[in-house]
Each structure stands twice: as structure tokens, then as C-alpha cells.
mmCIF file of C-alpha atoms in Angstrom:
data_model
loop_
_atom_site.group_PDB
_atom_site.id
_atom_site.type_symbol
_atom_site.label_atom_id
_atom_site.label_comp_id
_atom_site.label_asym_id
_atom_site.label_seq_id
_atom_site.Cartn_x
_atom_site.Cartn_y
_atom_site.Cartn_z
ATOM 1 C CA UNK A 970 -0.290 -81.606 -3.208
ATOM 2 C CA UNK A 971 3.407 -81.888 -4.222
ATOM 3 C CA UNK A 972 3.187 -78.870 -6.732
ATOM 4 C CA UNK A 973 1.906 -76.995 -3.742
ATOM 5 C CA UNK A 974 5.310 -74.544 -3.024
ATOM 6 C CA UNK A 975 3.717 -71.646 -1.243
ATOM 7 C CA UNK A 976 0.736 -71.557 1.396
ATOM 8 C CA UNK A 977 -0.204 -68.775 3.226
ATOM 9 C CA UNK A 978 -3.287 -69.886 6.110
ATOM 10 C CA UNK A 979 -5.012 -66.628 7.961
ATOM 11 C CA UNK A 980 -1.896 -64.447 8.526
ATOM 12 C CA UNK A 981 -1.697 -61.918 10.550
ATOM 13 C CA UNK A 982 1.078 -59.131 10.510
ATOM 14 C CA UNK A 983 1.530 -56.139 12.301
ATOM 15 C CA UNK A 984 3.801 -53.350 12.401
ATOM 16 C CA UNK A 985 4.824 -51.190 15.098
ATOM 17 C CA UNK A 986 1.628 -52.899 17.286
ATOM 18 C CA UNK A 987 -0.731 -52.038 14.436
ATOM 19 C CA UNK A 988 -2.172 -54.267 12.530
ATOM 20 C CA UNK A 989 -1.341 -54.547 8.776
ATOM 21 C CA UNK A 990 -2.505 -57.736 7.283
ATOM 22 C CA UNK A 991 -5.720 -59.015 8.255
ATOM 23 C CA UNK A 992 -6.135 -62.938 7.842
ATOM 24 C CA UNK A 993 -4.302 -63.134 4.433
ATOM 25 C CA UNK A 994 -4.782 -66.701 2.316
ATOM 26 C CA UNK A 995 -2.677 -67.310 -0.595
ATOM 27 C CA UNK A 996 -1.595 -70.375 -2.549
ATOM 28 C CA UNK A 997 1.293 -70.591 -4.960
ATOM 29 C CA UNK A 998 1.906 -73.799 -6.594
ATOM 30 C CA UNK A 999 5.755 -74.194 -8.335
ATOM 31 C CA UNK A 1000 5.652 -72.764 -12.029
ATOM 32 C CA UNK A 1001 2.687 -70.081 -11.489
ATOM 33 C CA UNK A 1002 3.163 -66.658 -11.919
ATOM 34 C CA UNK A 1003 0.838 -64.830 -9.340
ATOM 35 C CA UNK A 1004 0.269 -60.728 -9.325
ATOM 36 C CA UNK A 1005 -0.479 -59.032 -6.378
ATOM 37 C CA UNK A 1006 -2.245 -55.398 -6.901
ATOM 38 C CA UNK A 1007 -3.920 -52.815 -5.171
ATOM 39 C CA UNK A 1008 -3.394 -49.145 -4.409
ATOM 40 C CA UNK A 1009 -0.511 -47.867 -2.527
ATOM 41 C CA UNK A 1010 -0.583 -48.437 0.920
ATOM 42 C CA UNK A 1011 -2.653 -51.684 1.219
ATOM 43 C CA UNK A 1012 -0.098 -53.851 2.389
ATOM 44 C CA UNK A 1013 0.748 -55.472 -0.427
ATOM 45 C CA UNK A 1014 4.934 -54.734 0.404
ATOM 46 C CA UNK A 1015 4.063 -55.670 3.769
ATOM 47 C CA UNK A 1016 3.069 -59.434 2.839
ATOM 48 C CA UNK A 1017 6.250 -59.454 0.674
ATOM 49 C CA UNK A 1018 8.484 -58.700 3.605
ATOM 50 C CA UNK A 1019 6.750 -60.983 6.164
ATOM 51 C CA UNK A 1020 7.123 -63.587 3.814
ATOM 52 C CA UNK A 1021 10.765 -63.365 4.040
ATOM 53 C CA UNK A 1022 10.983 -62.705 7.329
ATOM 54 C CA UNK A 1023 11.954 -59.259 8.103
ATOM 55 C CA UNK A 1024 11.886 -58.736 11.773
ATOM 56 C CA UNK A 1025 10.022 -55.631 11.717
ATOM 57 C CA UNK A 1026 6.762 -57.532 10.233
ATOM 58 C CA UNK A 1027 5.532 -59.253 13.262
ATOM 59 C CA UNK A 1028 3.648 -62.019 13.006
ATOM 60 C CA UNK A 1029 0.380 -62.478 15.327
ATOM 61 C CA UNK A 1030 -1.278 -65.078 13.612
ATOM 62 C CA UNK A 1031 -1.725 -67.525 10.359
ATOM 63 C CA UNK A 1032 1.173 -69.519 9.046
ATOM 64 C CA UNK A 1033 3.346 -69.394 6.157
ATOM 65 C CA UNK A 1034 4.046 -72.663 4.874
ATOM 66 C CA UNK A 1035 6.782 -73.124 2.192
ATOM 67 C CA UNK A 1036 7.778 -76.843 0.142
ATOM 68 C CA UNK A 1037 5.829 -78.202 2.913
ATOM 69 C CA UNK A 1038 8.052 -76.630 5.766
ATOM 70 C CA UNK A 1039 6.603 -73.884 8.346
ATOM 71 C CA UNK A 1040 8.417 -70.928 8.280
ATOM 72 C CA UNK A 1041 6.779 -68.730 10.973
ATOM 73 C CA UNK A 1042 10.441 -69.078 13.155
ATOM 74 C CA UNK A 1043 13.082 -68.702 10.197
ATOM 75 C CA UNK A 1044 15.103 -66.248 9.975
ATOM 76 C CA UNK A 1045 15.607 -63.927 6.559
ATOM 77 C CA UNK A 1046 18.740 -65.942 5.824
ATOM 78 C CA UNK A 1047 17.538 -69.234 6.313
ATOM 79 C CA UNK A 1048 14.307 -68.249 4.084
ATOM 80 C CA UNK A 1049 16.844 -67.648 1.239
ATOM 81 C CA UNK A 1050 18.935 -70.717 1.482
ATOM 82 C CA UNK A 1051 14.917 -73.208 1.179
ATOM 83 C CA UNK A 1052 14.687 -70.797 -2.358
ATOM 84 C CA UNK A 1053 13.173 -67.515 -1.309
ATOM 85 C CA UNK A 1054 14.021 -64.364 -3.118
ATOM 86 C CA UNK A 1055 12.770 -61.073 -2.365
ATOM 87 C CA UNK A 1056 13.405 -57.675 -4.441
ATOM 88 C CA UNK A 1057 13.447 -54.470 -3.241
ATOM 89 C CA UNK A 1058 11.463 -51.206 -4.311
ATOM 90 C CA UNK A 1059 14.801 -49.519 -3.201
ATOM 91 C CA UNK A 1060 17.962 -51.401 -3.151
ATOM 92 C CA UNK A 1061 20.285 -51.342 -0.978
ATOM 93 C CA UNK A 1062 23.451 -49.946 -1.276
ATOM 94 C CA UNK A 1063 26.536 -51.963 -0.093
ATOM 95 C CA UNK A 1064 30.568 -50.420 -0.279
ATOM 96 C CA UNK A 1065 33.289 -52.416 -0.395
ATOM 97 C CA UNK A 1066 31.876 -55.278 -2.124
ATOM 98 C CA UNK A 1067 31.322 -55.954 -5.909
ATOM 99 C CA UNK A 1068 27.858 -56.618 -7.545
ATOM 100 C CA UNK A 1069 29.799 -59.978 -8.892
ATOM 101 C CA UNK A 1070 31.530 -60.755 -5.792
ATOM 102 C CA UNK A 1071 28.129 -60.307 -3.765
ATOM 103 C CA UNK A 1072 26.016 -62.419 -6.555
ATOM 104 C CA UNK A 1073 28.801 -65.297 -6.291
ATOM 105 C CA UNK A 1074 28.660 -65.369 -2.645
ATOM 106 C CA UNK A 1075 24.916 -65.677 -2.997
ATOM 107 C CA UNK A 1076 24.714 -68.079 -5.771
ATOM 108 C CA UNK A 1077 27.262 -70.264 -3.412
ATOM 109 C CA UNK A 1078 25.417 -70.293 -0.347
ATOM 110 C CA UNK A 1079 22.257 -70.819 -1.995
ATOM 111 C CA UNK A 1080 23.942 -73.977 -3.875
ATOM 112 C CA UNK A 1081 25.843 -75.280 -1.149
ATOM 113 C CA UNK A 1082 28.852 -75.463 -2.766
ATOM 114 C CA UNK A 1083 31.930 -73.057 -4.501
ATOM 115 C CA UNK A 1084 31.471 -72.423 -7.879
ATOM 116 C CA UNK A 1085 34.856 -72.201 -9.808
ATOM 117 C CA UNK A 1086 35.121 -68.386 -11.163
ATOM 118 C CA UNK A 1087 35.458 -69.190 -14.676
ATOM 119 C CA UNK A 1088 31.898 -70.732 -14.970
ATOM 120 C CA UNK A 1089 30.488 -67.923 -12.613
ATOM 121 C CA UNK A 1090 31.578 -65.648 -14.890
ATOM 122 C CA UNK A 1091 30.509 -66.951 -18.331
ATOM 123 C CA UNK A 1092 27.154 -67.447 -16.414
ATOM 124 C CA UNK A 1093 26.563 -64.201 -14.753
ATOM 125 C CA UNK A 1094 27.984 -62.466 -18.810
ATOM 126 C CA UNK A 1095 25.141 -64.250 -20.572
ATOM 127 C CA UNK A 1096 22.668 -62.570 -17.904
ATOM 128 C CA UNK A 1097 24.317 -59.669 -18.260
ATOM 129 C CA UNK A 1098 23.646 -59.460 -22.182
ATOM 130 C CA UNK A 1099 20.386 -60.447 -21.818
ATOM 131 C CA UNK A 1100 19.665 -57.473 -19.361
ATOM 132 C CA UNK A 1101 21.550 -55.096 -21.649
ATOM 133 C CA UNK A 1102 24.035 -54.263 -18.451
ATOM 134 C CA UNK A 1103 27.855 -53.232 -19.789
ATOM 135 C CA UNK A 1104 30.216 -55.368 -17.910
ATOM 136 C CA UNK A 1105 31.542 -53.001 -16.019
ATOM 137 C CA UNK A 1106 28.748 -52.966 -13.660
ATOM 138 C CA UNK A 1107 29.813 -56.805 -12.290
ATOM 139 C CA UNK A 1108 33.315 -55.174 -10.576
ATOM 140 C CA UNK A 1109 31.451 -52.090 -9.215
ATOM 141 C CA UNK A 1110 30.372 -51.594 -5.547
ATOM 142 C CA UNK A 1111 26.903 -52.791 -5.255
ATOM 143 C CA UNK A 1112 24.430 -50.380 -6.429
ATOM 144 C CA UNK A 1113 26.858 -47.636 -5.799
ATOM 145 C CA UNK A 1114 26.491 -44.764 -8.709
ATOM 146 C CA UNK A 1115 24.207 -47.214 -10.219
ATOM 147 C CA UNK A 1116 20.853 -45.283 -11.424
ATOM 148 C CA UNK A 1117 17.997 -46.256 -10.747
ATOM 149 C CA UNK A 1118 17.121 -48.758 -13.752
ATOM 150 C CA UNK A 1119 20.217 -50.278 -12.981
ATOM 151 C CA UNK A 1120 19.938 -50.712 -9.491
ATOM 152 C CA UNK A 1121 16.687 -52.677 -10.580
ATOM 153 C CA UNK A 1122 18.246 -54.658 -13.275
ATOM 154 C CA UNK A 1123 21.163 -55.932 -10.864
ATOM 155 C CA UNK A 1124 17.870 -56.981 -8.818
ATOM 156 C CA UNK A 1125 16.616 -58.964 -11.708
ATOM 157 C CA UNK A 1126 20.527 -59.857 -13.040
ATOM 158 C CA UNK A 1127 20.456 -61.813 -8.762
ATOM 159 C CA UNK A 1128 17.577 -63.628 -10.114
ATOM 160 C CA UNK A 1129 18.700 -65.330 -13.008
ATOM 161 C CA UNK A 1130 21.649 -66.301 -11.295
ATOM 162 C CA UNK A 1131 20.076 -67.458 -8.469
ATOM 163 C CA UNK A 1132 17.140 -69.039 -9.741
ATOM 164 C CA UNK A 1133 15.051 -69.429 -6.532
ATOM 165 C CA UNK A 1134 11.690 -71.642 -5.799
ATOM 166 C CA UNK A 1135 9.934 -68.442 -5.360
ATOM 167 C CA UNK A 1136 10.967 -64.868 -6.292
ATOM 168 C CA UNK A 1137 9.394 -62.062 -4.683
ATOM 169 C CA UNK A 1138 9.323 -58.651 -7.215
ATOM 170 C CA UNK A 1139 8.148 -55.870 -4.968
ATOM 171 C CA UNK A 1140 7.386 -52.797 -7.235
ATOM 172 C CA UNK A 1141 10.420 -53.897 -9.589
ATOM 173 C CA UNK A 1142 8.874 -51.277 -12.608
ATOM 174 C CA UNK A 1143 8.730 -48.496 -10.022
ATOM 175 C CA UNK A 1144 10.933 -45.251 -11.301
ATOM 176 C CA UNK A 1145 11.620 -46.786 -14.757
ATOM 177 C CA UNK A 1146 11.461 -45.850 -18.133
ATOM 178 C CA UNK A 1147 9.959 -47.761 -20.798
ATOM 179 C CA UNK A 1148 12.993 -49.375 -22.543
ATOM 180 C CA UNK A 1149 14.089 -50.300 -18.595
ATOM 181 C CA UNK A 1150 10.411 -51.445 -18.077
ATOM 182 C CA UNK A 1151 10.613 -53.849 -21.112
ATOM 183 C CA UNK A 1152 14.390 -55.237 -20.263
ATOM 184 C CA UNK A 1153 13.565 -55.919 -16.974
ATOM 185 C CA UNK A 1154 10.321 -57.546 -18.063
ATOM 186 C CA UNK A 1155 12.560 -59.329 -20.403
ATOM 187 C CA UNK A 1156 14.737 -60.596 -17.629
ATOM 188 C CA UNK A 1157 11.566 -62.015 -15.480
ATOM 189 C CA UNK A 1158 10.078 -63.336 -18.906
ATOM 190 C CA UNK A 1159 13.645 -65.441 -19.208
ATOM 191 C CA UNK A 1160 13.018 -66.854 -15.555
ATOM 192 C CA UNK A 1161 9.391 -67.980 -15.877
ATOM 193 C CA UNK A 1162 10.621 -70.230 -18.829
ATOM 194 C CA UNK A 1163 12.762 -72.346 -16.792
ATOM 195 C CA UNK A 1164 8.832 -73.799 -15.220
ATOM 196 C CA UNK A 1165 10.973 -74.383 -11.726
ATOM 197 C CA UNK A 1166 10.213 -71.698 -10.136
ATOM 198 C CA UNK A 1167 7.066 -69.543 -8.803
ATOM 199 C CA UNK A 1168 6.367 -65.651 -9.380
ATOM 200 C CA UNK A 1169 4.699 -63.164 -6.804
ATOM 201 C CA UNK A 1170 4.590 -60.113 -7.904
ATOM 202 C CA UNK A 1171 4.040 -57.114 -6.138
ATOM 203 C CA UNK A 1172 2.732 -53.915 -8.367
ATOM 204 C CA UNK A 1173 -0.196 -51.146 -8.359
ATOM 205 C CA UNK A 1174 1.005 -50.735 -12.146
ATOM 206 C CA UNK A 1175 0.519 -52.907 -14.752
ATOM 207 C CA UNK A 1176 3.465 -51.906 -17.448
ATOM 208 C CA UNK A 1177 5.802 -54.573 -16.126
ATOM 209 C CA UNK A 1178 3.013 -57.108 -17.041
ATOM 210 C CA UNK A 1179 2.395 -56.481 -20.305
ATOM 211 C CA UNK A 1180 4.471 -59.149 -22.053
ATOM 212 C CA UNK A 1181 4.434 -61.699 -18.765
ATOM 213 C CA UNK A 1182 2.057 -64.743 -18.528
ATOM 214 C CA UNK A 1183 -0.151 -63.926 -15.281
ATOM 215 C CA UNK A 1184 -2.030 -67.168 -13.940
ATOM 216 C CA UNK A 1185 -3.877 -65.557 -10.835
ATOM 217 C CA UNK A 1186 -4.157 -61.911 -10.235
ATOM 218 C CA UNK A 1187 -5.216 -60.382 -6.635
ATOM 219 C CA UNK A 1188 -6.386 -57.074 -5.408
ATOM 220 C CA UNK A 1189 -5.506 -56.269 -1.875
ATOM 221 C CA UNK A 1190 -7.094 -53.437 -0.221
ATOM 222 C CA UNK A 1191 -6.551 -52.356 3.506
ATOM 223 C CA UNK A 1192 -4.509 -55.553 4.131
ATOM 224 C CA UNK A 1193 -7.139 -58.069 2.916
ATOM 225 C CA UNK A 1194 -7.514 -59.803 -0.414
ATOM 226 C CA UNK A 1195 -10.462 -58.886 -1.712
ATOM 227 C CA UNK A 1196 -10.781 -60.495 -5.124
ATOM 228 C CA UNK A 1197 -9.004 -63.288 -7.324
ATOM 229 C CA UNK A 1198 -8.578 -63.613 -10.922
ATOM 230 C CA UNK A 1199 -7.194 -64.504 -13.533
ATOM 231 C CA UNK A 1200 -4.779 -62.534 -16.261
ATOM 232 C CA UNK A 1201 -7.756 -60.778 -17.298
ATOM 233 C CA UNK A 1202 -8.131 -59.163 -14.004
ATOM 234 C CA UNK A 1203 -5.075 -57.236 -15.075
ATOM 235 C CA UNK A 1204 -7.191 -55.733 -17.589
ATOM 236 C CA UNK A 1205 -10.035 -55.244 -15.541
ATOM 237 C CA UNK A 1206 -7.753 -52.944 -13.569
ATOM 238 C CA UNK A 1207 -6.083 -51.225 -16.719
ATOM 239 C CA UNK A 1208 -9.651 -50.063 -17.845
ATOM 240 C CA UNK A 1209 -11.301 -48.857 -14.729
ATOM 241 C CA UNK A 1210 -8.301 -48.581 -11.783
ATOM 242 C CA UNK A 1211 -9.043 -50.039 -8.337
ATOM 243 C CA UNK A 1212 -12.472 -47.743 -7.340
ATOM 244 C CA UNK A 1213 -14.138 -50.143 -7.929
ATOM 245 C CA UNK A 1214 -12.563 -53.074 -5.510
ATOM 246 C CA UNK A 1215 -12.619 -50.272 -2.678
ATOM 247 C CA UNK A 1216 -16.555 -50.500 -1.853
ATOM 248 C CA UNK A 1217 -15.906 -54.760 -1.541
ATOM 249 C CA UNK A 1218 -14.133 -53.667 1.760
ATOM 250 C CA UNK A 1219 -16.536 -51.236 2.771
#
């Protein structure tokens, strides 16, 4: 189908020659917003990072297919420049170079072409303001001194700017407070409207949800998917936690 952007046929991923995911199948078309829960250590960060190709996350089986190209033998970087985005539970951080400077490299190489300053910089302001980030931030090392919430809402401010097919959130509400909870979630809300791109997102909490559109919601426990559902699954799991999806993979 051409709305098809993301398929993910039987994978298999280890780690360190054990196995993680066990025969994962997942199907993302362009515009949904998919949630991916279960408790912590199921392997729910694990999918995110094979998907992007991390070279610790071995594949052994299955195939990722993304806009219709297989991606099994890409490399992280290459993943990025088709439209893959992944963030990080715990960004990185980088001295020496500039949240802008690193977000206008990115936005460049993503675009395939230079991007004259001036309209970079009205651009990446308006996503600023919507994040509630003082300016400052933009000509600061990356994620240097930054606290936590900000570290997360520089994640979210490389979204917007970069607007990929598919954005991966891995635990993007983890160590926030409410009001950073709701801004971020305000920042993800502001990318689903542009209908281009595809959500996955990674969580075993549902605060960051709360104000999102969720079209399928699935529980992964020990590395397999073992129910789909739909936005209401999110309640499902606010009202009785996941104790009840552990005996399915008994």
C-alpha cells in the first residue's frame, strides 16, 4: 500500500548473543501515531534502537522495511537521511558544538541542501517559543548544563525542525515534571498536525499521552507483542497497569 511507511516482518534482535526481541511484527502507515507500552525491561527501547540501526542491536532475523526500502544493512546515518528520527531516554552530551549549529547541520543533511541562516533562525525561534525554551539555549553546547527537561525539549525542539517520516520518542516524559510533561506533549501535538509524518512512541507511562491522538496502542512483554489496540488500550492500562498482559506470555 503506498501509505504503508513502516513494516516490521518477524524480527529478531539480540544483544550481547542473547536474545531480546522475539519475532516482532509491526506496521506503521504515514500519519498514525502508534504507542508502544509495557513494563520496564521488555524490550520496548531495544526495538527503538534496532530500528535505527545501532550496531549493538544485532539483527538475527525478520526485516525492517521502511517507504518500501529494506533497511536490515543501513547504517544509523543513512536511516536518518530516508526520514528516521530517534530520541533518546538520555541525551547525549556534545562540547564544542551549539544546540543551533548541531540542529542546522542536521536539518541540512537531512534536506540535501544549505539553508541560508536567516531563515534557520526565524524557523528554529518559532519552535523555540512554542517549547517555552529562552533563546539562549540555541548558542549553548549541546545539552551541556542543560537540565533534564531541557535536554528533552531540545530532543523534541530537533523534531520540529527536522520533521522526519517517522520519529522515534523513547521514554521522552521520563524524569519530567508536569508543566515539562505538557510542553513537550505540546511540541509532539504540533508535529502530528502536519499529517506527514508517523509517531512510535516508546513509554511504560501514560502522562505524555494524555492530550495526544493514539491510533494503535501495543503492549510488549519479554520482547514479544502481546496485544494491539486502540487509544482505549491506553486506558485499559491507566486503570489496571500491565498484570494483567503478563499471564498472555505465560
Amino acid at each position: 500500500m503506498l501509505d504503508r511507511l513502516l513494516q516490521i516482518n518477524d524480527l529478531v534482535v539480540n544483544v550481547e548473543d542473547k536474545e531480546i526481541l522475539h519475532g516482532i511484527n509491526l506496521e506503521i502507515k504515514k500519519g498514525e501515531t502508534h504507542v508502544l507500552m509495557g513494563p520496564n525491561g521488555a524490550g520496548k527501547s531495544t526495538l527503538g534502537y534496532a530500528l535505527m540501526g545501532n550496531p549493538k542491536y544485532e539483527l538475527k532475523g525478520g526485516e525492517i522495511l521502511f517507504d518500501g526500502k529494506n533497511l536490515n544493512e543501513e547504517s544509523a546515518d543513512k536511516r536518518a537521511k530516508e526520514g528516521m528520527f530517534l530520541s533518546f531516554q538520555n541525551p547525549l552530551e556534545v562540547s564544542g558544538i551549539s544546540l543551533s549549529s548541531f540542529i542546522k547541520n542536521a536539518v541540512e543533511q537531512s534536506r540535501g541542501r544549505r539553508i541560508r541562516l536567516w531563515d534557520f533562525q526565524k524557523e528554529m525561534k518559532k519552535a523555540m517559543e512554542l517549547l517555552q525554551m529562552d533563546e539562549s539555549y540555541a548558542n549553548r553546547d549541546l545539552n551541556i548544563g542543560f537540565s533534564g527537561g531541557e535536554k528533552k525539549k531540545a530532543e523534541i525542539l530537533q523534531l520540529l525542525m527536522l520533521s522526519p517520516k517517522l520519529a522515534i520518542l523513547d521514554e521522552t516524559d521520563s524524569g519530567l515534571d508536569v508543566d515539562a510533561v505538557r510542553t513537550v506533549s505540546s511540541g509532539i501535538e504540533e508535529y502530528q498536525k502536519s499529517k506527514k509524518g508517523a509517531l512510535l512512541i516508546i513509554t511504560h507511562s501514560t502522562r505524555i499521552l494524555e492530550s495526544l491522538h493514539v491510533d494503535y496502542t501495543h503492549i510488549m512483554v519479554d520482547g514479544k507483542i502481546v496485544k494491539t489496540g486502540d487509544g482505549s488500550l491506553v486506558e485499559e492500562i491507566n486503570q489496571h497497569g500491565f498484570e494483567s498482559f503478563l499471564s498472555h506470555n505465560a
